[in-house]
Amino acid sequence: MKDNFTMVAKTLFGFEEILAKELRQLGAGNVKIGTRNVSFEGDTGFMYKANICLRTAIKIVKPVYSFSIRNAHDLYRKIYAMDWSEYLSVDTTFAIDTTLHSDKFTHSLYVSQKAKDAIADKFRALDGKRPNVDIKNPDIRINIHIQHEHCNVSLDSSGNSLHHRGYRTATNIAPINEVLAAGLLLLSGWDGRSDFLDPMCGSGTILIEAAMIACNIPANINRKGFAFEKWHDFDPELYHTILESSLHKAREFPFRIVGYDKAPSAVRKALDNIENANLSEYITVEQRNFFTTEKFAEGRLHMVFNPPYGERLNLDMKKFYGSIGDTLKQGYPGTDAWFITSNLEALKHVGLRPSRKIKVFNSHLESRLVKYVMYEGSKKAKYQSS
C-alpha cells in the first residue's frame, strides 16, 4: 500500500526474535531483525497499534531521512537541508536524542547540539523565529542514529520509553523493567494456559505482565500518552478506533496467577500496582516465604521470578540459591521454573541442571534466564540433580 512506511522498533538485547514475532502477529509487513531493533512496515494506524500493543518494544521510531556524513559540517548541512516544516513549526518544542556507533562521532551531546543548531537556523532563515528546545516534555522528539558514516534521522512516535506502562506507582529496590519482565515471560513460553507463580514478586511487575499476556490485554493500555499524539497529522478518531479494536481482543483467563513475597511492604506495593492495572480479579498476592511453600494446585505450573542477585541485598548466595533448588525439588513437581540472574556463580549452588540458559541483560548486567523442569513424582528428581 502506498500509505505504508518503514518503522523501527527498538528493544533489549536478546528480545529481537520475540519482538519480530509480536510484530508479525500484529500484522506488520517486511519484518527484519537487527541488533536490539526490528524494522517493519505499516501505515499510521499500525504505528498507533504497535505503540499500544507491543510488549517487548522500548520505542517505535519513524525514519524520515537517511544520508552519509564524514564530519560535523556534513551533519549540519544535511540536517539544515531537510524540510522541517513538515514536522515542526516555530511554536513547536523539540528535543533530539542521539545514538552513536562511529569512530568519527564520539560525543552524542555534541551531535544533538549540532543538529539542533541546524534546525533552529533553518527556521530562523525562513521565518525570523526558531522553535524552542524542551528536553523533558517536547512536542516532537527527534532521534538521530549514526552507524559509522551513515546517519538516520527519525521521529520518535513513543516519547518516554514504552516500559513506562502507567500502572506502576510503587516500587521496591531495583524493580524489574516492564519490557524486560514481558520479554522473559514470552521467552519462557508463557501463554496463559496454566496456573502461574512468581514466588519472589516484589512490586508485582512480572505478575501484571503475565496477566496481561494471559488475557491478551494491550501492554500500554494504562499509559498516559504517546509522542505521536502531538504530531501535526495525528488522527484522534483513527487512534480511538485502534484502541477499541485492541481492547476487544482481550480474553478470559480460567487459571490462577499467584505471587508471594516475604516482605509486607512488597505485598502492599504489588497490590497497589495490580489495582492500578485493573487486574485484581486475576492476581492473588500473599505474604509468604517461598522456601516454606509447596505447589498450590494440581496440573502444570508455570513459574517465572527474579531472585536477588547479591547486587541489591546482602545474602549468603550459596545458601540462598541452594534453598531455591531444594524448594523446587521438594515442593514443586509438575512445574516449569524459570528465573533470571546475573550471579552466574550462584547458579552452581541450585543443585539442579537447567534445561535451558538464555543470555539476556538486566539493565547493564549480563544475565541468564534459566529453566528447570520439575517432573511429577520423585523418581525423576534424582536425574535432575547435578
mmCIF file of C-alpha atoms in Angstrom:
data_model
loop_
_atom_site.group_PDB
_atom_site.id
_atom_site.type_symbol
_atom_site.label_atom_id
_atom_site.label_comp_id
_atom_site.label_asym_id
_atom_site.label_seq_id
_atom_site.Cartn_x
_atom_site.Cartn_y
_atom_site.Cartn_z
ATOM 1 C CA MET A 1 0.000 0.000 0.000
ATOM 2 C CA LYS A 2 1.238 3.485 -0.778
ATOM 3 C CA ASP A 3 0.367 4.682 2.748
ATOM 4 C CA ASN A 4 2.738 2.177 4.315
ATOM 5 C CA PHE A 5 6.123 3.335 5.566
ATOM 6 C CA THR A 6 9.131 1.868 7.334
ATOM 7 C CA MET A 7 9.403 1.967 11.118
ATOM 8 C CA VAL A 8 11.938 0.655 13.610
ATOM 9 C CA ALA A 9 11.039 -0.903 16.964
ATOM 10 C CA LYS A 10 13.884 -0.761 19.485
ATOM 11 C CA THR A 11 14.259 -3.448 22.125
ATOM 12 C CA LEU A 12 16.611 -5.060 24.665
ATOM 13 C CA PHE A 13 19.409 -7.443 23.730
ATOM 14 C CA GLY A 14 18.077 -10.961 23.230
ATOM 15 C CA PHE A 15 14.466 -9.920 22.590
ATOM 16 C CA GLU A 16 14.784 -9.293 18.840
ATOM 17 C CA GLU A 17 13.209 -12.618 17.786
ATOM 18 C CA ILE A 18 10.221 -12.338 20.109
ATOM 19 C CA LEU A 19 9.647 -8.707 19.110
ATOM 20 C CA ALA A 20 9.672 -9.778 15.446
ATOM 21 C CA LYS A 21 7.115 -12.480 16.303
ATOM 22 C CA GLU A 22 4.936 -9.913 18.082
ATOM 23 C CA LEU A 23 5.087 -7.633 15.039
ATOM 24 C CA ARG A 24 4.127 -10.415 12.628
ATOM 25 C CA GLN A 25 1.217 -11.407 14.863
ATOM 26 C CA LEU A 26 0.014 -7.791 14.860
ATOM 27 C CA GLY A 27 0.169 -7.736 11.049
ATOM 28 C CA ALA A 28 3.407 -5.880 10.271
ATOM 29 C CA GLY A 29 4.938 -6.210 6.820
ATOM 30 C CA ASN A 30 8.568 -6.733 5.764
ATOM 31 C CA VAL A 31 9.802 -7.567 9.279
ATOM 32 C CA LYS A 32 13.618 -7.557 9.509
ATOM 33 C CA ILE A 33 15.636 -8.336 12.635
ATOM 34 C CA GLY A 34 18.590 -6.121 13.588
ATOM 35 C CA THR A 35 20.653 -5.755 16.760
ATOM 36 C CA ARG A 36 18.420 -4.504 19.571
ATOM 37 C CA ASN A 37 15.882 -3.474 16.931
ATOM 38 C CA VAL A 38 13.417 -4.801 14.374
ATOM 39 C CA SER A 39 12.389 -2.848 11.269
ATOM 40 C CA PHE A 40 8.940 -3.281 9.739
ATOM 41 C CA GLU A 41 6.336 -1.650 7.517
ATOM 42 C CA GLY A 42 2.838 -0.443 8.257
ATOM 43 C CA ASP A 43 0.519 2.539 7.979
ATOM 44 C CA THR A 44 -0.282 5.263 10.525
ATOM 45 C CA GLY A 45 -2.922 3.111 12.215
ATOM 46 C CA PHE A 46 -0.387 0.318 12.596
ATOM 47 C CA MET A 47 2.073 2.742 14.201
ATOM 48 C CA TYR A 48 -0.598 3.543 16.786
ATOM 49 C CA LYS A 49 -1.306 -0.166 17.287
ATOM 50 C CA ALA A 50 2.393 -1.041 17.671
ATOM 51 C CA ASN A 51 2.783 1.519 20.462
ATOM 52 C CA ILE A 52 -0.363 0.339 22.236
ATOM 53 C CA CYS A 53 0.185 -3.406 21.924
ATOM 54 C CA LEU A 54 3.862 -4.363 21.684
ATOM 55 C CA ARG A 55 5.185 -5.869 24.923
ATOM 56 C CA THR A 56 8.909 -6.040 24.105
ATOM 57 C CA ALA A 57 9.442 -2.720 22.295
ATOM 58 C CA ILE A 58 11.141 0.195 24.054
ATOM 59 C CA LYS A 59 10.407 2.727 21.296
ATOM 60 C CA ILE A 60 8.845 2.931 17.839
ATOM 61 C CA VAL A 61 10.604 5.411 15.565
ATOM 62 C CA LYS A 62 9.674 6.559 12.059
ATOM 63 C CA PRO A 63 12.739 7.171 9.826
ATOM 64 C CA VAL A 64 12.302 10.329 7.748
ATOM 65 C CA TYR A 65 15.770 10.963 6.308
ATOM 66 C CA SER A 66 18.942 8.999 5.702
ATOM 67 C CA PHE A 67 22.345 10.146 4.441
ATOM 68 C CA SER A 68 26.104 9.627 4.617
ATOM 69 C CA ILE A 69 28.300 12.007 6.617
ATOM 70 C CA ARG A 70 32.037 12.406 7.110
ATOM 71 C CA ASN A 71 32.183 15.205 9.674
ATOM 72 C CA ALA A 72 30.149 17.643 11.753
ATOM 73 C CA HIS A 73 29.850 20.094 8.848
ATOM 74 C CA ASP A 74 28.222 17.361 6.735
ATOM 75 C CA LEU A 75 25.775 16.637 9.542
ATOM 76 C CA TYR A 76 24.814 20.303 9.962
ATOM 77 C CA ARG A 77 24.440 20.877 6.208
ATOM 78 C CA LYS A 78 22.228 17.834 5.606
ATOM 79 C CA ILE A 79 20.034 18.395 8.662
ATOM 80 C CA TYR A 80 19.634 22.026 7.550
ATOM 81 C CA ALA A 81 18.596 20.887 4.044
ATOM 82 C CA MET A 82 15.612 18.890 5.362
ATOM 83 C CA ASP A 83 12.105 20.330 5.075
ATOM 84 C CA TRP A 84 11.423 20.579 8.796
ATOM 85 C CA SER A 85 8.160 22.472 8.278
ATOM 86 C CA GLU A 86 6.549 19.088 7.580
ATOM 87 C CA TYR A 87 7.096 18.118 11.222
ATOM 88 C CA LEU A 88 7.670 21.323 13.210
ATOM 89 C CA SER A 89 6.590 24.940 13.396
ATOM 90 C CA VAL A 90 8.146 27.866 15.250
ATOM 91 C CA ASP A 91 5.606 27.232 18.021
ATOM 92 C CA THR A 92 6.617 23.578 18.398
ATOM 93 C CA THR A 93 9.058 22.482 21.082
ATOM 94 C CA PHE A 94 11.529 19.747 20.213
ATOM 95 C CA ALA A 95 14.299 17.589 21.617
ATOM 96 C CA ILE A 96 16.979 15.450 19.998
ATOM 97 C CA ASP A 97 18.222 12.048 21.200
ATOM 98 C CA THR A 98 21.407 10.713 19.599
ATOM 99 C CA THR A 99 22.820 7.196 19.463
ATOM 100 C CA LEU A 100 26.359 6.725 18.125
ATOM 101 C CA HIS A 101 28.270 3.711 16.794
ATOM 102 C CA SER A 102 31.056 5.555 15.000
ATOM 103 C CA ASP A 103 34.769 6.324 15.293
ATOM 104 C CA LYS A 104 34.271 9.782 13.765
ATOM 105 C CA PHE A 105 31.434 10.842 16.065
ATOM 106 C CA THR A 106 32.004 10.022 19.713
ATOM 107 C CA HIS A 107 30.015 12.623 21.668
ATOM 108 C CA SER A 108 26.241 12.254 21.402
ATOM 109 C CA LEU A 109 25.533 15.604 23.092
ATOM 110 C CA TYR A 110 27.717 17.387 20.522
ATOM 111 C CA VAL A 111 25.853 15.710 17.649
ATOM 112 C CA SER A 112 22.490 16.618 19.226
ATOM 113 C CA GLN A 113 23.640 20.229 19.650
ATOM 114 C CA LYS A 114 24.853 20.453 16.044
ATOM 115 C CA ALA A 115 21.536 19.063 14.737
ATOM 116 C CA LYS A 116 19.575 21.441 16.997
ATOM 117 C CA ASP A 117 21.549 24.401 15.626
ATOM 118 C CA ALA A 118 20.816 23.311 12.041
ATOM 119 C CA ILE A 119 17.068 23.074 12.687
ATOM 120 C CA ALA A 120 16.943 26.367 14.592
ATOM 121 C CA ASP A 121 18.981 28.181 11.930
ATOM 122 C CA LYS A 122 16.728 26.842 9.152
ATOM 123 C CA PHE A 123 13.564 28.206 10.829
ATOM 124 C CA ARG A 124 15.259 31.499 11.655
ATOM 125 C CA ALA A 125 16.287 31.899 7.997
ATOM 126 C CA LEU A 126 12.751 31.222 6.770
ATOM 127 C CA ASP A 127 10.553 32.753 9.495
ATOM 128 C CA GLY A 128 12.813 35.002 11.528
ATOM 129 C CA LYS A 129 11.971 32.878 14.586
ATOM 130 C CA ARG A 130 13.033 29.463 15.831
ATOM 131 C CA PRO A 131 11.291 26.674 17.771
ATOM 132 C CA ASN A 132 12.387 26.126 21.345
ATOM 133 C CA VAL A 133 14.064 23.064 22.810
ATOM 134 C CA ASP A 134 12.275 21.245 25.654
ATOM 135 C CA ILE A 135 14.272 18.244 26.850
ATOM 136 C CA LYS A 136 11.695 16.977 29.360
ATOM 137 C CA ASN A 137 8.374 17.251 27.538
ATOM 138 C CA PRO A 138 8.828 18.239 23.873
ATOM 139 C CA ASP A 139 6.089 18.299 21.252
ATOM 140 C CA ILE A 140 8.393 16.453 18.848
ATOM 141 C CA ARG A 141 11.231 14.126 19.803
ATOM 142 C CA ILE A 142 13.809 13.563 17.047
ATOM 143 C CA ASN A 143 16.060 10.512 17.029
ATOM 144 C CA ILE A 144 19.489 10.593 15.354
ATOM 145 C CA HIS A 145 21.319 7.306 14.859
ATOM 146 C CA ILE A 146 24.844 7.319 13.402
ATOM 147 C CA GLN A 147 26.390 3.997 12.398
ATOM 148 C CA HIS A 148 29.949 4.585 11.153
ATOM 149 C CA GLU A 149 29.350 7.174 8.376
ATOM 150 C CA HIS A 150 25.623 6.593 7.939
ATOM 151 C CA CYS A 151 23.067 8.793 9.643
ATOM 152 C CA ASN A 152 19.368 8.044 10.125
ATOM 153 C CA VAL A 153 17.015 10.796 11.286
ATOM 154 C CA SER A 154 13.738 9.542 12.742
ATOM 155 C CA LEU A 155 10.699 10.831 14.589
ATOM 156 C CA ASP A 156 10.141 9.156 17.954
ATOM 157 C CA SER A 157 6.473 8.115 17.968
ATOM 158 C CA SER A 158 6.559 6.784 21.551
ATOM 159 C CA GLY A 159 8.040 9.536 23.700
ATOM 160 C CA ASN A 160 9.013 8.108 27.081
ATOM 161 C CA SER A 161 10.274 4.526 26.867
ATOM 162 C CA LEU A 162 7.430 2.059 26.385
ATOM 163 C CA HIS A 163 8.412 0.263 29.579
ATOM 164 C CA HIS A 164 6.576 3.119 31.322
ATOM 165 C CA ARG A 165 3.274 1.249 31.188
ATOM 166 C CA GLY A 166 1.456 3.601 33.528
ATOM 167 C CA TYR A 167 0.386 1.108 36.199
ATOM 168 C CA ARG A 168 3.426 1.123 38.461
ATOM 169 C CA THR A 169 3.388 3.794 41.152
ATOM 170 C CA ALA A 170 5.016 1.793 43.964
ATOM 171 C CA THR A 171 8.365 0.015 43.577
ATOM 172 C CA ASN A 172 10.963 -1.825 45.631
ATOM 173 C CA ILE A 173 14.760 -1.581 45.375
ATOM 174 C CA ALA A 174 15.832 -2.094 41.719
ATOM 175 C CA PRO A 175 12.446 -3.204 40.335
ATOM 176 C CA ILE A 176 12.474 -5.202 37.122
ATOM 177 C CA ASN A 177 11.812 -3.206 33.931
ATOM 178 C CA GLU A 178 8.335 -3.923 32.498
ATOM 179 C CA VAL A 179 9.676 -4.655 28.997
ATOM 180 C CA LEU A 180 12.261 -6.999 30.499
ATOM 181 C CA ALA A 181 9.553 -8.760 32.518
ATOM 182 C CA ALA A 182 7.322 -9.211 29.446
ATOM 183 C CA GLY A 183 10.263 -10.449 27.371
ATOM 184 C CA LEU A 184 11.279 -13.022 29.991
ATOM 185 C CA LEU A 185 7.701 -14.286 30.148
ATOM 186 C CA LEU A 186 7.476 -14.632 26.363
ATOM 187 C CA LEU A 187 10.911 -16.299 26.199
ATOM 188 C CA SER A 188 9.697 -18.752 28.840
ATOM 189 C CA GLY A 189 6.769 -19.705 26.611
ATOM 190 C CA TRP A 190 4.101 -18.304 28.951
ATOM 191 C CA ASP A 191 0.796 -18.368 27.090
ATOM 192 C CA GLY A 192 -1.828 -18.262 29.836
ATOM 193 C CA ARG A 193 -2.735 -21.949 29.623
ATOM 194 C CA SER A 194 -1.847 -22.970 33.168
ATOM 195 C CA ASP A 195 -1.539 -21.634 36.693
ATOM 196 C CA PHE A 196 1.300 -19.143 37.229
ATOM 197 C CA LEU A 197 3.504 -18.317 40.216
ATOM 198 C CA ASP A 198 6.066 -15.612 40.927
ATOM 199 C CA PRO A 199 7.416 -16.700 44.324
ATOM 200 C CA MET A 200 9.513 -13.538 44.880
ATOM 201 C CA CYS A 201 7.167 -10.994 43.330
ATOM 202 C CA GLY A 202 8.455 -7.701 44.747
ATOM 203 C CA SER A 203 6.227 -4.890 43.485
ATOM 204 C CA GLY A 204 4.346 -7.231 41.149
ATOM 205 C CA THR A 205 5.677 -6.368 37.692
ATOM 206 C CA ILE A 206 6.087 -9.971 36.470
ATOM 207 C CA LEU A 207 2.601 -10.846 37.801
ATOM 208 C CA ILE A 208 0.996 -7.920 35.984
ATOM 209 C CA GLU A 209 2.789 -8.600 32.695
ATOM 210 C CA ALA A 210 1.858 -12.310 32.997
ATOM 211 C CA ALA A 211 -1.812 -11.404 33.480
ATOM 212 C CA MET A 212 -1.807 -9.029 30.509
ATOM 213 C CA ILE A 213 -0.307 -11.746 28.298
ATOM 214 C CA ALA A 214 -2.772 -14.350 29.598
ATOM 215 C CA CYS A 215 -5.762 -12.072 28.988
ATOM 216 C CA ASN A 216 -4.362 -10.570 25.754
ATOM 217 C CA ILE A 217 -4.641 -7.073 27.215
ATOM 218 C CA PRO A 218 -2.623 -4.440 25.293
ATOM 219 C CA ALA A 219 0.677 -3.764 27.074
ATOM 220 C CA ASN A 220 0.337 0.035 27.161
ATOM 221 C CA ILE A 221 -3.380 0.376 27.796
ATOM 222 C CA ASN A 222 -2.716 2.200 31.092
ATOM 223 C CA ARG A 223 -0.168 4.620 29.652
ATOM 224 C CA LYS A 224 -0.928 8.342 29.797
ATOM 225 C CA GLY A 225 0.071 9.123 26.233
ATOM 226 C CA PHE A 226 2.376 8.736 23.247
ATOM 227 C CA ALA A 227 4.535 11.254 21.379
ATOM 228 C CA PHE A 228 2.601 10.807 18.112
ATOM 229 C CA GLU A 229 -0.428 12.446 19.756
ATOM 230 C CA LYS A 230 1.385 15.798 19.346
ATOM 231 C CA TRP A 231 2.254 15.289 15.670
ATOM 232 C CA HIS A 232 0.688 17.569 13.024
ATOM 233 C CA ASP A 233 -1.005 14.611 11.322
ATOM 234 C CA PHE A 234 -2.330 12.901 14.474
ATOM 235 C CA ASP A 235 -5.741 11.347 13.774
ATOM 236 C CA PRO A 236 -7.597 11.022 17.116
ATOM 237 C CA GLU A 237 -10.549 9.185 15.548
ATOM 238 C CA LEU A 238 -8.267 6.554 13.999
ATOM 239 C CA TYR A 239 -6.355 6.264 17.287
ATOM 240 C CA HIS A 240 -9.507 5.565 19.300
ATOM 241 C CA THR A 241 -10.682 3.044 16.702
ATOM 242 C CA ILE A 242 -7.354 1.194 17.011
ATOM 243 C CA LEU A 243 -7.509 1.401 20.820
ATOM 244 C CA GLU A 244 -11.041 -0.019 20.987
ATOM 245 C CA SER A 245 -10.218 -2.766 18.487
ATOM 246 C CA SER A 246 -7.170 -3.796 20.553
ATOM 247 C CA LEU A 247 -9.226 -3.912 23.756
ATOM 248 C CA HIS A 248 -11.893 -6.086 22.149
ATOM 249 C CA LYS A 249 -9.305 -8.820 21.581
ATOM 250 C CA ALA A 250 -8.943 -9.400 25.341
ATOM 251 C CA ARG A 251 -9.872 -12.897 26.533
ATOM 252 C CA GLU A 252 -10.877 -14.564 29.789
ATOM 253 C CA PHE A 253 -8.313 -16.447 31.880
ATOM 254 C CA PRO A 254 -9.564 -19.544 33.784
ATOM 255 C CA PHE A 255 -6.399 -20.292 35.801
ATOM 256 C CA ARG A 256 -4.694 -18.656 38.793
ATOM 257 C CA ILE A 257 -1.879 -16.102 38.880
ATOM 258 C CA VAL A 258 -0.250 -16.024 42.316
ATOM 259 C CA GLY A 259 2.580 -14.006 43.838
ATOM 260 C CA TYR A 260 4.489 -14.464 47.093
ATOM 261 C CA ASP A 261 6.825 -12.118 48.911
ATOM 262 C CA LYS A 262 8.027 -12.380 52.482
ATOM 263 C CA ALA A 263 8.135 -8.577 52.931
ATOM 264 C CA PRO A 264 4.772 -6.984 53.918
ATOM 265 C CA SER A 265 5.831 -3.722 52.223
ATOM 266 C CA ALA A 266 6.401 -5.541 48.908
ATOM 267 C CA VAL A 267 2.980 -7.197 49.126
ATOM 268 C CA ARG A 268 1.317 -3.819 49.690
ATOM 269 C CA LYS A 269 3.151 -2.270 46.732
ATOM 270 C CA ALA A 270 2.292 -5.215 44.482
ATOM 271 C CA LEU A 271 -1.399 -4.991 45.393
ATOM 272 C CA ASP A 272 -1.411 -1.242 44.681
ATOM 273 C CA ASN A 273 0.166 -1.726 41.246
ATOM 274 C CA ILE A 274 -2.160 -4.618 40.402
ATOM 275 C CA GLU A 275 -5.144 -2.444 41.283
ATOM 276 C CA ASN A 276 -3.749 0.382 39.127
ATOM 277 C CA ALA A 277 -3.549 -2.091 36.217
ATOM 278 C CA ASN A 278 -7.190 -3.162 36.830
ATOM 279 C CA LEU A 279 -6.096 -6.778 37.237
ATOM 280 C CA SER A 280 -7.101 -7.523 40.843
ATOM 281 C CA GLU A 281 -9.625 -10.174 39.766
ATOM 282 C CA TYR A 282 -6.859 -12.218 38.102
ATOM 283 C CA ILE A 283 -3.943 -11.951 40.560
ATOM 284 C CA THR A 284 -3.550 -13.057 44.182
ATOM 285 C CA VAL A 285 -0.603 -11.890 46.298
ATOM 286 C CA GLU A 286 0.305 -13.429 49.655
ATOM 287 C CA GLN A 287 2.931 -12.649 52.269
ATOM 288 C CA ARG A 288 4.879 -15.925 52.264
ATOM 289 C CA ASN A 289 8.458 -17.152 52.251
ATOM 290 C CA PHE A 290 8.905 -19.240 49.088
ATOM 291 C CA PHE A 291 11.223 -21.630 50.919
ATOM 292 C CA THR A 292 8.340 -22.799 53.159
ATOM 293 C CA THR A 293 5.775 -23.248 50.368
ATOM 294 C CA GLU A 294 4.502 -26.068 48.182
ATOM 295 C CA LYS A 295 2.696 -26.124 44.851
ATOM 296 C CA PHE A 296 -0.820 -24.767 45.346
ATOM 297 C CA ALA A 297 -2.756 -26.755 42.735
ATOM 298 C CA GLU A 298 -2.806 -29.852 40.547
ATOM 299 C CA GLY A 299 -1.753 -29.649 36.910
ATOM 300 C CA ARG A 300 1.144 -27.890 35.273
ATOM 301 C CA LEU A 301 2.527 -24.782 36.985
ATOM 302 C CA HIS A 302 4.472 -22.071 35.158
ATOM 303 C CA MET A 303 6.892 -20.165 37.400
ATOM 304 C CA VAL A 304 8.929 -17.061 36.496
ATOM 305 C CA PHE A 305 10.799 -14.958 39.047
ATOM 306 C CA ASN A 306 13.615 -12.504 39.632
ATOM 307 C CA PRO A 307 15.564 -13.542 42.753
ATOM 308 C CA PRO A 308 18.042 -11.192 44.477
ATOM 309 C CA TYR A 309 21.417 -11.152 42.744
ATOM 310 C CA GLY A 310 23.554 -10.007 45.636
ATOM 311 C CA GLU A 311 23.647 -6.625 43.879
ATOM 312 C CA ARG A 312 20.663 -5.429 45.892
ATOM 313 C CA LEU A 313 20.705 -7.355 49.176
ATOM 314 C CA ASN A 314 23.380 -8.778 51.418
ATOM 315 C CA LEU A 315 22.665 -12.510 51.148
ATOM 316 C CA ASP A 316 24.513 -15.783 51.572
ATOM 317 C CA MET A 317 24.260 -16.621 47.872
ATOM 318 C CA LYS A 318 25.344 -20.261 48.260
ATOM 319 C CA LYS A 319 22.674 -20.947 50.869
ATOM 320 C CA PHE A 320 20.014 -18.846 49.118
ATOM 321 C CA TYR A 321 20.351 -20.477 45.687
ATOM 322 C CA GLY A 322 20.648 -23.895 47.315
ATOM 323 C CA SER A 323 17.303 -23.229 49.001
ATOM 324 C CA ILE A 324 15.755 -22.392 45.611
ATOM 325 C CA GLY A 325 16.809 -25.810 44.298
ATOM 326 C CA ASP A 326 15.675 -27.643 47.453
ATOM 327 C CA THR A 327 12.265 -25.931 47.427
ATOM 328 C CA LEU A 328 11.698 -26.743 43.742
ATOM 329 C CA LYS A 329 12.718 -30.398 44.273
ATOM 330 C CA GLN A 330 10.646 -30.958 47.378
ATOM 331 C CA GLY A 331 7.562 -28.842 46.805
ATOM 332 C CA TYR A 332 7.019 -28.200 43.117
ATOM 333 C CA PRO A 333 6.513 -31.335 40.993
ATOM 334 C CA GLY A 334 4.980 -30.689 37.577
ATOM 335 C CA THR A 335 6.484 -27.212 37.349
ATOM 336 C CA ASP A 336 8.417 -25.322 34.675
ATOM 337 C CA ALA A 337 10.516 -22.960 36.800
ATOM 338 C CA TRP A 338 12.314 -20.038 35.163
ATOM 339 C CA PHE A 339 14.335 -17.309 36.797
ATOM 340 C CA ILE A 340 16.804 -14.607 35.787
ATOM 341 C CA THR A 341 20.122 -13.993 37.499
ATOM 342 C CA SER A 342 23.335 -12.090 36.855
ATOM 343 C CA ASN A 343 25.095 -14.125 39.540
ATOM 344 C CA LEU A 344 26.357 -16.937 37.313
ATOM 345 C CA GLU A 345 28.481 -18.361 40.119
ATOM 346 C CA ALA A 346 25.428 -18.712 42.355
ATOM 347 C CA LEU A 347 23.682 -20.882 39.736
ATOM 348 C CA LYS A 348 26.122 -23.669 40.590
ATOM 349 C CA HIS A 349 24.546 -23.940 44.046
ATOM 350 C CA VAL A 350 20.968 -24.575 42.858
ATOM 351 C CA GLY A 351 21.763 -28.292 42.720
ATOM 352 C CA LEU A 352 19.676 -28.838 39.586
ATOM 353 C CA ARG A 353 20.729 -28.980 35.979
ATOM 354 C CA PRO A 354 18.990 -26.270 33.907
ATOM 355 C CA SER A 355 17.351 -27.485 30.717
ATOM 356 C CA ARG A 356 17.843 -24.053 29.108
ATOM 357 C CA LYS A 357 20.049 -20.984 29.568
ATOM 358 C CA ILE A 358 19.284 -17.803 27.610
ATOM 359 C CA LYS A 359 21.628 -14.794 27.647
ATOM 360 C CA VAL A 360 19.825 -11.537 28.445
ATOM 361 C CA PHE A 361 20.671 -8.208 30.061
ATOM 362 C CA ASN A 362 19.052 -6.749 33.160
ATOM 363 C CA SER A 363 19.974 -3.093 32.746
ATOM 364 C CA HIS A 364 23.793 -3.197 32.413
ATOM 365 C CA LEU A 365 24.122 -6.651 33.989
ATOM 366 C CA GLU A 366 24.765 -9.624 31.719
ATOM 367 C CA SER A 367 22.370 -12.269 32.985
ATOM 368 C CA ARG A 368 20.925 -15.693 32.254
ATOM 369 C CA LEU A 369 17.303 -16.733 32.071
ATOM 370 C CA VAL A 370 17.399 -20.365 33.229
ATOM 371 C CA LYS A 371 14.766 -23.097 33.119
ATOM 372 C CA TYR A 372 14.362 -26.049 35.472
ATOM 373 C CA VAL A 373 11.797 -28.707 34.572
ATOM 374 C CA MET A 374 10.426 -30.361 37.705
ATOM 375 C CA TYR A 375 8.794 -33.656 36.813
ATOM 376 C CA GLU A 376 5.810 -35.266 38.511
ATOM 377 C CA GLY A 377 6.839 -37.908 41.060
ATOM 378 C CA SER A 378 10.074 -38.248 42.980
ATOM 379 C CA LYS A 379 11.816 -40.828 40.802
ATOM 380 C CA LYS A 380 12.827 -38.393 38.109
ATOM 381 C CA ALA A 381 14.020 -35.743 40.572
ATOM 382 C CA LYS A 382 17.288 -37.587 41.158
ATOM 383 C CA TYR A 383 18.099 -37.395 37.440
ATOM 384 C CA GLN A 384 17.813 -33.607 37.526
ATOM 385 C CA SER A 385 20.381 -33.169 40.267
ATOM 386 C CA SER A 386 23.781 -32.203 39.005
#
